[in-house]
Short mmCIF file of N, CA and C in Angstrom, two decimals:
data_model
loop_
_atom_site.label_atom_id
_atom_site.label_comp_id
_atom_site.label_asym_id
_atom_site.label_seq_id
_atom_site.Cartn_x
_atom_site.Cartn_y
_atom_site.Cartn_z
N MET A 87 -7.68 22.49 -9.89
CA MET A 87 -7.33 21.22 -9.31
C MET A 87 -7.88 20.12 -10.20
N SER A 88 -7.04 19.14 -10.52
CA SER A 88 -7.47 18.04 -11.37
C SER A 88 -7.65 16.78 -10.55
N ARG A 89 -8.77 16.13 -10.74
CA ARG A 89 -9.04 14.84 -10.11
C ARG A 89 -8.44 13.77 -11.01
N TYR A 90 -8.18 12.60 -10.44
CA TYR A 90 -7.63 11.52 -11.24
C TYR A 90 -8.10 10.18 -10.69
N GLY A 91 -8.22 9.23 -11.58
CA GLY A 91 -8.51 7.86 -11.17
C GLY A 91 -7.20 7.11 -11.01
N THR A 92 -7.22 6.05 -10.23
CA THR A 92 -5.99 5.31 -9.99
C THR A 92 -5.79 4.14 -10.95
N SER A 93 -6.85 3.69 -11.64
CA SER A 93 -6.70 2.56 -12.56
C SER A 93 -5.71 2.93 -13.66
N GLY A 94 -4.72 2.08 -13.83
CA GLY A 94 -3.70 2.32 -14.85
C GLY A 94 -2.61 3.28 -14.42
N LYS A 95 -2.67 3.75 -13.18
CA LYS A 95 -1.67 4.70 -12.69
C LYS A 95 -0.95 4.21 -11.43
N LEU A 96 -1.69 3.63 -10.51
CA LEU A 96 -1.17 3.30 -9.19
C LEU A 96 0.05 2.40 -9.26
N GLY A 97 1.11 2.84 -8.60
CA GLY A 97 2.32 2.03 -8.48
C GLY A 97 2.45 1.53 -7.06
N ILE A 98 2.89 0.29 -6.91
CA ILE A 98 3.02 -0.29 -5.57
C ILE A 98 4.22 -1.23 -5.52
N TYR A 99 5.04 -1.05 -4.50
CA TYR A 99 6.22 -1.88 -4.27
C TYR A 99 6.17 -2.47 -2.87
N PHE A 100 6.73 -3.68 -2.72
CA PHE A 100 7.02 -4.24 -1.41
C PHE A 100 8.51 -4.05 -1.20
N LEU A 101 8.89 -3.27 -0.18
CA LEU A 101 10.29 -2.95 0.08
C LEU A 101 10.83 -3.77 1.24
N PRO A 102 12.04 -4.31 1.10
CA PRO A 102 12.63 -5.01 2.24
C PRO A 102 13.14 -4.05 3.31
N VAL A 103 13.55 -2.83 2.88
CA VAL A 103 14.14 -1.86 3.80
C VAL A 103 13.64 -0.47 3.45
N CYS A 104 13.41 0.34 4.49
CA CYS A 104 13.09 1.77 4.30
C CYS A 104 13.54 2.48 5.57
N ALA A 105 14.64 3.21 5.48
CA ALA A 105 15.22 3.85 6.65
C ALA A 105 14.36 4.98 7.20
N ASP A 106 13.70 5.72 6.31
CA ASP A 106 12.86 6.85 6.72
C ASP A 106 11.56 6.77 5.93
N MET A 107 10.48 6.34 6.59
CA MET A 107 9.21 6.13 5.88
C MET A 107 8.68 7.42 5.27
N SER A 108 9.01 8.57 5.81
CA SER A 108 8.51 9.82 5.24
C SER A 108 9.33 10.26 4.03
N ALA A 109 10.47 9.61 3.80
CA ALA A 109 11.33 9.98 2.67
C ALA A 109 12.06 8.76 2.13
N PRO A 110 11.32 7.78 1.58
CA PRO A 110 12.01 6.61 1.01
C PRO A 110 12.86 7.05 -0.17
N THR A 111 13.98 6.39 -0.37
CA THR A 111 14.84 6.77 -1.50
C THR A 111 14.46 5.97 -2.74
N VAL A 112 14.86 6.49 -3.88
CA VAL A 112 14.65 5.78 -5.15
C VAL A 112 15.27 4.39 -5.05
N GLU A 113 16.46 4.30 -4.46
CA GLU A 113 17.16 3.02 -4.35
C GLU A 113 16.39 2.03 -3.48
N GLU A 114 15.83 2.51 -2.37
CA GLU A 114 15.05 1.63 -1.50
C GLU A 114 13.81 1.12 -2.22
N ILE A 115 13.15 1.99 -2.97
CA ILE A 115 11.93 1.57 -3.67
C ILE A 115 12.26 0.59 -4.78
N THR A 116 13.23 0.91 -5.62
CA THR A 116 13.53 0.03 -6.76
C THR A 116 14.22 -1.26 -6.34
N ALA A 117 14.73 -1.33 -5.11
CA ALA A 117 15.27 -2.60 -4.59
C ALA A 117 14.14 -3.53 -4.17
N GLY A 118 12.93 -2.98 -4.10
CA GLY A 118 11.76 -3.77 -3.73
C GLY A 118 11.17 -4.50 -4.92
N VAL A 119 10.02 -5.09 -4.71
CA VAL A 119 9.31 -5.85 -5.74
C VAL A 119 8.08 -5.07 -6.18
N SER A 120 8.01 -4.76 -7.47
CA SER A 120 6.85 -4.06 -8.01
C SER A 120 5.67 -5.03 -8.10
N LEU A 121 4.54 -4.63 -7.53
CA LEU A 121 3.37 -5.51 -7.49
C LEU A 121 2.20 -4.99 -8.33
N HIS A 122 2.40 -3.91 -9.09
CA HIS A 122 1.27 -3.29 -9.79
C HIS A 122 0.63 -4.21 -10.83
N ASN A 123 1.36 -5.18 -11.35
CA ASN A 123 0.78 -6.12 -12.33
C ASN A 123 0.10 -7.32 -11.66
N TYR A 124 0.06 -7.33 -10.34
CA TYR A 124 -0.55 -8.45 -9.61
C TYR A 124 -1.74 -8.03 -8.76
N VAL A 125 -1.69 -6.83 -8.16
CA VAL A 125 -2.77 -6.38 -7.29
C VAL A 125 -4.01 -6.08 -8.15
N THR A 126 -5.15 -6.62 -7.73
CA THR A 126 -6.39 -6.39 -8.49
C THR A 126 -6.82 -4.93 -8.34
N ARG A 127 -7.68 -4.47 -9.23
CA ARG A 127 -8.09 -3.06 -9.21
C ARG A 127 -8.71 -2.64 -7.89
N ASP A 128 -9.38 -3.56 -7.22
CA ASP A 128 -9.99 -3.25 -5.92
C ASP A 128 -9.22 -3.94 -4.79
N GLY A 129 -7.96 -4.28 -5.05
CA GLY A 129 -7.23 -5.13 -4.13
C GLY A 129 -6.29 -4.46 -3.15
N LEU A 130 -6.32 -3.15 -3.04
CA LEU A 130 -5.50 -2.45 -2.06
C LEU A 130 -6.42 -1.82 -1.02
N LYS A 131 -6.28 -2.28 0.22
CA LYS A 131 -7.08 -1.73 1.31
C LYS A 131 -6.13 -1.27 2.41
N THR A 132 -6.15 0.03 2.69
CA THR A 132 -5.26 0.61 3.69
C THR A 132 -6.10 1.39 4.71
N PRO A 133 -6.81 0.68 5.58
CA PRO A 133 -7.68 1.36 6.54
C PRO A 133 -6.89 2.18 7.55
N ASN A 134 -7.50 3.23 8.03
CA ASN A 134 -6.90 4.07 9.06
C ASN A 134 -8.03 4.58 9.94
N SER A 135 -8.51 3.71 10.80
CA SER A 135 -9.67 4.06 11.61
C SER A 135 -9.25 4.73 12.91
N GLY A 136 -10.22 5.39 13.52
CA GLY A 136 -9.98 6.03 14.80
C GLY A 136 -11.09 5.69 15.77
N ASN A 137 -10.80 5.84 17.03
CA ASN A 137 -11.78 5.56 18.08
C ASN A 137 -12.02 6.83 18.88
N THR A 138 -13.21 6.94 19.41
CA THR A 138 -13.53 8.09 20.26
C THR A 138 -13.71 7.63 21.70
N VAL A 139 -13.53 8.56 22.61
CA VAL A 139 -13.67 8.30 24.03
C VAL A 139 -14.80 9.18 24.55
N ASP A 140 -15.72 8.59 25.28
CA ASP A 140 -16.83 9.34 25.86
C ASP A 140 -16.28 10.30 26.92
N SER A 141 -16.57 11.58 26.74
CA SER A 141 -16.12 12.58 27.72
C SER A 141 -17.31 13.34 28.32
N SER A 142 -18.48 12.70 28.29
CA SER A 142 -19.72 13.32 28.78
C SER A 142 -19.68 13.51 30.29
N VAL A 143 -20.44 14.48 30.72
CA VAL A 143 -20.57 14.74 32.15
C VAL A 143 -22.03 14.67 32.55
N VAL A 144 -22.29 14.38 33.80
CA VAL A 144 -23.65 14.21 34.29
C VAL A 144 -24.45 15.51 34.24
N GLY A 145 -23.76 16.66 34.26
CA GLY A 145 -24.45 17.93 34.25
C GLY A 145 -24.95 18.38 32.89
N SER A 146 -24.78 17.55 31.87
CA SER A 146 -25.21 17.93 30.52
C SER A 146 -25.93 16.76 29.87
N ASP A 147 -26.95 17.05 29.05
CA ASP A 147 -27.62 15.97 28.33
C ASP A 147 -27.00 15.75 26.94
N PHE A 148 -25.91 16.46 26.65
CA PHE A 148 -25.23 16.30 25.38
C PHE A 148 -24.07 15.33 25.56
N THR A 149 -23.98 14.34 24.70
CA THR A 149 -22.89 13.37 24.76
C THR A 149 -21.70 13.93 24.00
N THR A 150 -20.59 14.13 24.70
CA THR A 150 -19.37 14.64 24.08
C THR A 150 -18.34 13.52 23.96
N THR A 151 -17.46 13.70 23.01
CA THR A 151 -16.39 12.73 22.82
C THR A 151 -15.09 13.46 22.54
N VAL A 152 -13.99 12.77 22.79
CA VAL A 152 -12.65 13.24 22.43
C VAL A 152 -11.97 12.12 21.66
N GLY A 153 -10.93 12.49 20.94
CA GLY A 153 -10.19 11.50 20.17
C GLY A 153 -9.49 10.50 21.05
N GLY A 154 -9.52 9.24 20.61
CA GLY A 154 -8.84 8.17 21.33
C GLY A 154 -7.73 7.59 20.47
N THR A 155 -7.65 6.30 20.47
CA THR A 155 -6.60 5.62 19.71
C THR A 155 -6.97 5.57 18.23
N ARG A 156 -5.97 5.30 17.38
CA ARG A 156 -6.21 5.17 15.95
C ARG A 156 -5.36 4.03 15.42
N GLY A 157 -5.71 3.60 14.22
CA GLY A 157 -4.97 2.51 13.61
C GLY A 157 -5.44 1.16 14.14
N GLY A 158 -4.60 0.18 13.99
CA GLY A 158 -4.91 -1.15 14.48
C GLY A 158 -5.53 -2.07 13.45
N ASP A 159 -5.96 -1.51 12.32
CA ASP A 159 -6.53 -2.34 11.27
C ASP A 159 -5.42 -2.82 10.34
N ALA A 160 -5.55 -4.02 9.85
CA ALA A 160 -4.56 -4.55 8.91
C ALA A 160 -4.86 -4.07 7.50
N ALA A 161 -3.81 -3.84 6.74
CA ALA A 161 -3.97 -3.58 5.31
C ALA A 161 -4.18 -4.93 4.63
N THR A 162 -4.75 -4.91 3.45
CA THR A 162 -4.96 -6.13 2.68
C THR A 162 -4.57 -5.89 1.23
N LEU A 163 -3.87 -6.85 0.67
CA LEU A 163 -3.59 -6.85 -0.77
C LEU A 163 -4.27 -8.07 -1.36
N THR A 164 -5.06 -7.87 -2.39
CA THR A 164 -5.62 -8.99 -3.16
C THR A 164 -4.84 -9.04 -4.45
N CYS A 165 -4.17 -10.15 -4.68
CA CYS A 165 -3.28 -10.29 -5.83
C CYS A 165 -3.69 -11.48 -6.69
N GLN A 166 -3.39 -11.35 -7.96
CA GLN A 166 -3.65 -12.44 -8.89
C GLN A 166 -2.46 -13.40 -8.90
N ARG A 167 -2.76 -14.67 -9.03
CA ARG A 167 -1.72 -15.70 -9.14
C ARG A 167 -1.32 -15.84 -10.60
N ASP A 168 -0.15 -16.36 -10.85
CA ASP A 168 0.33 -16.65 -12.19
C ASP A 168 0.47 -18.16 -12.32
N SER A 169 0.12 -18.69 -13.49
CA SER A 169 0.17 -20.14 -13.68
C SER A 169 1.60 -20.68 -13.69
N LEU A 170 2.58 -19.84 -14.01
CA LEU A 170 3.98 -20.25 -13.98
C LEU A 170 4.60 -19.85 -12.66
N GLY A 171 5.13 -20.82 -11.95
CA GLY A 171 5.72 -20.54 -10.64
C GLY A 171 6.81 -19.49 -10.72
N SER A 172 7.60 -19.50 -11.79
CA SER A 172 8.69 -18.54 -11.92
C SER A 172 8.18 -17.11 -12.11
N ALA A 173 6.94 -16.95 -12.54
CA ALA A 173 6.36 -15.62 -12.75
C ALA A 173 5.37 -15.23 -11.66
N ASP A 174 5.18 -16.08 -10.67
CA ASP A 174 4.19 -15.84 -9.61
C ASP A 174 4.82 -14.97 -8.51
N LEU A 175 5.22 -13.75 -8.90
CA LEU A 175 6.03 -12.88 -8.08
C LEU A 175 5.34 -12.43 -6.78
N ALA A 176 4.08 -12.05 -6.85
CA ALA A 176 3.38 -11.59 -5.64
C ALA A 176 3.29 -12.73 -4.63
N TRP A 177 2.93 -13.92 -5.07
CA TRP A 177 2.80 -15.07 -4.18
C TRP A 177 4.16 -15.39 -3.54
N ALA A 178 5.22 -15.34 -4.33
CA ALA A 178 6.56 -15.65 -3.83
C ALA A 178 7.08 -14.58 -2.88
N THR A 179 6.64 -13.34 -3.06
CA THR A 179 7.12 -12.22 -2.24
C THR A 179 6.37 -12.11 -0.92
N LEU A 180 5.07 -12.24 -0.97
CA LEU A 180 4.24 -12.00 0.22
C LEU A 180 4.01 -13.29 1.00
N THR A 181 5.09 -13.86 1.52
CA THR A 181 4.99 -15.10 2.28
C THR A 181 4.72 -14.79 3.75
N ASP A 182 4.05 -15.71 4.43
CA ASP A 182 3.74 -15.54 5.84
C ASP A 182 5.00 -15.19 6.62
N GLY A 183 4.90 -14.15 7.45
CA GLY A 183 6.01 -13.74 8.29
C GLY A 183 6.96 -12.74 7.65
N SER A 184 6.82 -12.47 6.37
CA SER A 184 7.69 -11.49 5.73
C SER A 184 7.46 -10.12 6.35
N VAL A 185 8.53 -9.40 6.55
CA VAL A 185 8.48 -8.06 7.14
C VAL A 185 9.05 -7.08 6.13
N GLY A 186 8.40 -5.94 5.99
CA GLY A 186 8.90 -4.93 5.06
C GLY A 186 7.99 -3.72 5.04
N PHE A 187 7.93 -3.09 3.88
CA PHE A 187 7.18 -1.85 3.71
C PHE A 187 6.43 -1.91 2.39
N ILE A 188 5.24 -1.34 2.38
CA ILE A 188 4.49 -1.17 1.15
C ILE A 188 4.58 0.31 0.78
N ALA A 189 5.11 0.59 -0.41
CA ALA A 189 5.16 1.97 -0.91
C ALA A 189 4.11 2.08 -2.02
N VAL A 190 3.20 3.03 -1.87
CA VAL A 190 2.08 3.19 -2.79
C VAL A 190 2.11 4.60 -3.38
N ALA A 191 2.17 4.69 -4.70
CA ALA A 191 2.06 5.98 -5.39
C ALA A 191 0.76 5.93 -6.17
N ARG A 192 -0.30 6.47 -5.60
CA ARG A 192 -1.62 6.40 -6.25
C ARG A 192 -1.64 7.09 -7.60
N PRO A 193 -0.91 8.20 -7.81
CA PRO A 193 -0.89 8.80 -9.15
C PRO A 193 0.21 8.20 -10.04
N GLY A 194 0.87 7.14 -9.58
CA GLY A 194 1.95 6.53 -10.35
C GLY A 194 3.31 7.08 -9.95
N TRP A 195 4.36 6.50 -10.52
CA TRP A 195 5.74 6.92 -10.25
C TRP A 195 6.21 7.85 -11.37
N ASN A 196 7.27 8.59 -11.11
CA ASN A 196 7.83 9.55 -12.07
C ASN A 196 6.75 10.57 -12.44
N GLN A 197 6.20 11.18 -11.41
CA GLN A 197 5.05 12.08 -11.56
C GLN A 197 5.44 13.35 -12.31
N SER A 198 4.62 13.72 -13.27
CA SER A 198 4.83 14.91 -14.08
C SER A 198 4.75 16.17 -13.22
N VAL A 199 5.61 17.12 -13.50
CA VAL A 199 5.59 18.39 -12.79
C VAL A 199 4.31 19.16 -13.11
N THR A 200 3.79 19.01 -14.33
CA THR A 200 2.61 19.78 -14.72
C THR A 200 1.30 19.11 -14.34
N THR A 201 1.23 17.76 -14.41
CA THR A 201 -0.04 17.09 -14.10
C THR A 201 -0.04 16.36 -12.76
N GLY A 202 1.14 16.03 -12.24
CA GLY A 202 1.22 15.24 -11.02
C GLY A 202 0.97 13.76 -11.23
N ILE A 203 0.76 13.36 -12.48
CA ILE A 203 0.45 11.96 -12.81
C ILE A 203 1.69 11.27 -13.36
N GLY A 204 1.85 10.02 -12.98
CA GLY A 204 2.95 9.20 -13.47
C GLY A 204 2.42 7.91 -14.05
N SER A 205 3.19 6.86 -13.87
CA SER A 205 2.85 5.55 -14.43
C SER A 205 3.27 4.47 -13.44
N PRO A 206 2.54 3.34 -13.40
CA PRO A 206 2.95 2.26 -12.49
C PRO A 206 4.26 1.61 -12.92
N GLU A 207 4.57 1.67 -14.22
CA GLU A 207 5.79 1.05 -14.74
C GLU A 207 7.01 1.94 -14.64
N ALA A 208 6.81 3.23 -14.41
CA ALA A 208 7.92 4.19 -14.41
C ALA A 208 8.82 3.98 -13.20
N THR A 209 10.05 4.43 -13.33
CA THR A 209 10.98 4.40 -12.21
C THR A 209 10.68 5.57 -11.29
N PRO A 210 10.54 5.32 -9.99
CA PRO A 210 10.29 6.42 -9.06
C PRO A 210 11.41 7.46 -9.15
N LYS A 211 11.07 8.70 -8.90
CA LYS A 211 12.08 9.76 -8.89
C LYS A 211 11.92 10.62 -7.64
N ALA A 212 12.99 11.30 -7.29
CA ALA A 212 12.94 12.20 -6.14
C ALA A 212 11.81 13.20 -6.35
N GLY A 213 11.03 13.43 -5.31
CA GLY A 213 9.91 14.36 -5.37
C GLY A 213 8.57 13.68 -5.58
N ASP A 214 8.55 12.40 -6.00
CA ASP A 214 7.27 11.70 -6.16
C ASP A 214 6.56 11.59 -4.81
N ARG A 215 5.25 11.82 -4.82
CA ARG A 215 4.43 11.67 -3.62
C ARG A 215 4.03 10.21 -3.48
N CYS A 216 4.01 9.70 -2.25
CA CYS A 216 3.60 8.31 -2.02
C CYS A 216 3.18 8.13 -0.57
N GLU A 217 2.74 6.92 -0.28
CA GLU A 217 2.43 6.51 1.09
C GLU A 217 3.34 5.34 1.41
N VAL A 218 3.78 5.22 2.66
CA VAL A 218 4.62 4.09 3.06
C VAL A 218 4.04 3.48 4.33
N TYR A 219 3.86 2.18 4.29
CA TYR A 219 3.30 1.42 5.41
C TYR A 219 4.33 0.38 5.85
N SER A 220 4.63 0.33 7.14
CA SER A 220 5.46 -0.72 7.71
C SER A 220 4.55 -1.91 7.99
N VAL A 221 4.86 -3.06 7.39
CA VAL A 221 3.95 -4.20 7.48
C VAL A 221 4.67 -5.51 7.77
N GLU A 222 3.88 -6.45 8.21
CA GLU A 222 4.29 -7.85 8.33
C GLU A 222 3.20 -8.67 7.64
N VAL A 223 3.61 -9.64 6.84
CA VAL A 223 2.61 -10.49 6.20
C VAL A 223 2.16 -11.51 7.24
N LEU A 224 0.93 -11.33 7.73
CA LEU A 224 0.39 -12.24 8.73
C LEU A 224 -0.05 -13.54 8.07
N THR A 225 -0.85 -13.41 7.02
CA THR A 225 -1.30 -14.58 6.28
C THR A 225 -1.42 -14.23 4.81
N ARG A 226 -1.31 -15.25 3.99
CA ARG A 226 -1.70 -15.15 2.59
C ARG A 226 -2.57 -16.37 2.35
N ALA A 227 -3.75 -16.13 1.87
CA ALA A 227 -4.71 -17.22 1.71
C ALA A 227 -5.35 -17.12 0.34
N MET A 228 -5.53 -18.26 -0.28
CA MET A 228 -6.20 -18.29 -1.56
C MET A 228 -7.62 -17.77 -1.39
N ALA A 229 -8.04 -16.93 -2.32
CA ALA A 229 -9.40 -16.39 -2.30
C ALA A 229 -10.37 -17.48 -2.75
N ASP A 230 -11.62 -17.32 -2.39
CA ASP A 230 -12.64 -18.25 -2.85
C ASP A 230 -12.69 -18.22 -4.37
N ILE A 231 -12.93 -19.36 -4.97
CA ILE A 231 -13.05 -19.39 -6.42
C ILE A 231 -14.39 -18.83 -6.83
N ALA A 232 -14.44 -18.29 -8.01
CA ALA A 232 -15.68 -17.72 -8.52
C ALA A 232 -15.68 -17.84 -10.04
N GLU A 233 -16.85 -17.90 -10.59
CA GLU A 233 -16.98 -17.97 -12.03
C GLU A 233 -16.45 -16.68 -12.66
N ASN A 234 -15.74 -16.84 -13.76
CA ASN A 234 -15.20 -15.70 -14.52
C ASN A 234 -14.27 -14.82 -13.68
N GLN A 235 -13.42 -15.45 -12.89
CA GLN A 235 -12.47 -14.72 -12.07
C GLN A 235 -11.13 -15.43 -12.09
N THR A 236 -10.06 -14.67 -12.12
CA THR A 236 -8.73 -15.28 -12.08
C THR A 236 -8.46 -15.88 -10.70
N SER A 237 -7.46 -16.74 -10.65
CA SER A 237 -7.02 -17.28 -9.37
C SER A 237 -6.30 -16.16 -8.61
N ARG A 238 -6.70 -15.96 -7.37
CA ARG A 238 -6.13 -14.85 -6.60
C ARG A 238 -5.98 -15.23 -5.14
N PHE A 239 -5.25 -14.40 -4.41
CA PHE A 239 -5.07 -14.61 -2.98
C PHE A 239 -5.12 -13.27 -2.25
N ASP A 240 -5.39 -13.35 -0.96
CA ASP A 240 -5.41 -12.18 -0.10
C ASP A 240 -4.25 -12.27 0.88
N ALA A 241 -3.50 -11.20 0.98
CA ALA A 241 -2.43 -11.11 1.98
C ALA A 241 -2.88 -10.12 3.05
N GLN A 242 -2.93 -10.59 4.29
CA GLN A 242 -3.30 -9.73 5.41
C GLN A 242 -2.02 -9.16 6.00
N LEU A 243 -1.95 -7.81 6.07
CA LEU A 243 -0.72 -7.13 6.45
C LEU A 243 -0.95 -6.20 7.65
N PRO A 244 -0.74 -6.68 8.87
CA PRO A 244 -0.82 -5.77 10.00
C PRO A 244 0.15 -4.61 9.81
N ILE A 245 -0.30 -3.40 10.09
CA ILE A 245 0.54 -2.21 9.97
C ILE A 245 1.24 -2.02 11.30
N THR A 246 2.58 -2.10 11.29
CA THR A 246 3.35 -2.20 12.52
C THR A 246 3.86 -0.87 13.07
N ALA A 247 3.61 0.22 12.35
CA ALA A 247 4.02 1.56 12.80
C ALA A 247 3.08 2.56 12.14
N PRO A 248 2.97 3.76 12.69
CA PRO A 248 2.12 4.75 12.02
C PRO A 248 2.58 4.95 10.58
N PRO A 249 1.65 4.94 9.62
CA PRO A 249 2.05 5.08 8.22
C PRO A 249 2.47 6.51 7.88
N ALA A 250 3.29 6.62 6.85
CA ALA A 250 3.68 7.93 6.31
C ALA A 250 2.78 8.18 5.12
N LEU A 251 1.67 8.89 5.34
CA LEU A 251 0.68 9.10 4.30
C LEU A 251 1.04 10.25 3.35
N ASP A 252 2.00 11.06 3.74
CA ASP A 252 2.45 12.18 2.92
C ASP A 252 3.94 12.08 2.62
N ALA A 253 4.41 10.87 2.34
CA ALA A 253 5.82 10.66 2.07
C ALA A 253 6.19 11.27 0.72
N VAL A 254 7.45 11.65 0.60
CA VAL A 254 7.99 12.17 -0.65
C VAL A 254 9.31 11.44 -0.90
N VAL A 255 9.44 10.89 -2.11
CA VAL A 255 10.65 10.15 -2.46
C VAL A 255 11.85 11.10 -2.40
N ALA A 256 12.89 10.64 -1.70
CA ALA A 256 14.11 11.44 -1.50
C ALA A 256 15.17 11.06 -2.53
N ALA A 257 16.04 12.00 -2.79
CA ALA A 257 17.20 11.72 -3.63
C ALA A 257 18.14 10.82 -2.85
N ALA A 258 19.00 10.13 -3.56
CA ALA A 258 19.96 9.27 -2.90
C ALA A 258 20.90 10.11 -2.03
N PRO A 259 21.27 9.59 -0.86
CA PRO A 259 22.19 10.36 -0.04
C PRO A 259 23.52 10.56 -0.80
N SER A 260 24.17 11.69 -0.58
CA SER A 260 25.43 11.93 -1.29
C SER A 260 26.45 10.88 -0.86
N GLY A 261 27.27 10.47 -1.80
CA GLY A 261 28.27 9.45 -1.54
C GLY A 261 27.75 8.05 -1.77
N SER A 262 26.49 7.88 -2.19
CA SER A 262 25.92 6.55 -2.45
C SER A 262 26.24 6.12 -3.85
#
């Protein structure tokens, strides 16, 4: 088993449409906006928390729990701004109220059969592993300024449906 880092590999798209989150098509992904050149290295946060429910009984001194609800946390993208408005793609895409999907391929797109690693710039292909999150852009806010840091913003993205954490890119439907 080979471990891998995501720097220089992770591909991420904002998709306007995804009919099946567990099997996004190449066409759905490439119709989206590639954000890999805008998201900072530590700028993708996709929490998936869970809650427990106390199931203890008075006849025992051991506190027991069972699984409760999960999710409810918003994803966050921290993106860099571009000085040219025409090139400020992440800012223009992630506007307040936008609804869509975030497709994330941590090992990159067009994943090698032998290594499982792809590239953020590559075109996704059928069989690529990814995650898909149904999101709404709640807010986008400029990040605090800091010395020796680019201008950036944070987009808060409530996750509106259970994510597909084991999605696989599907081939285009026949007749497309």
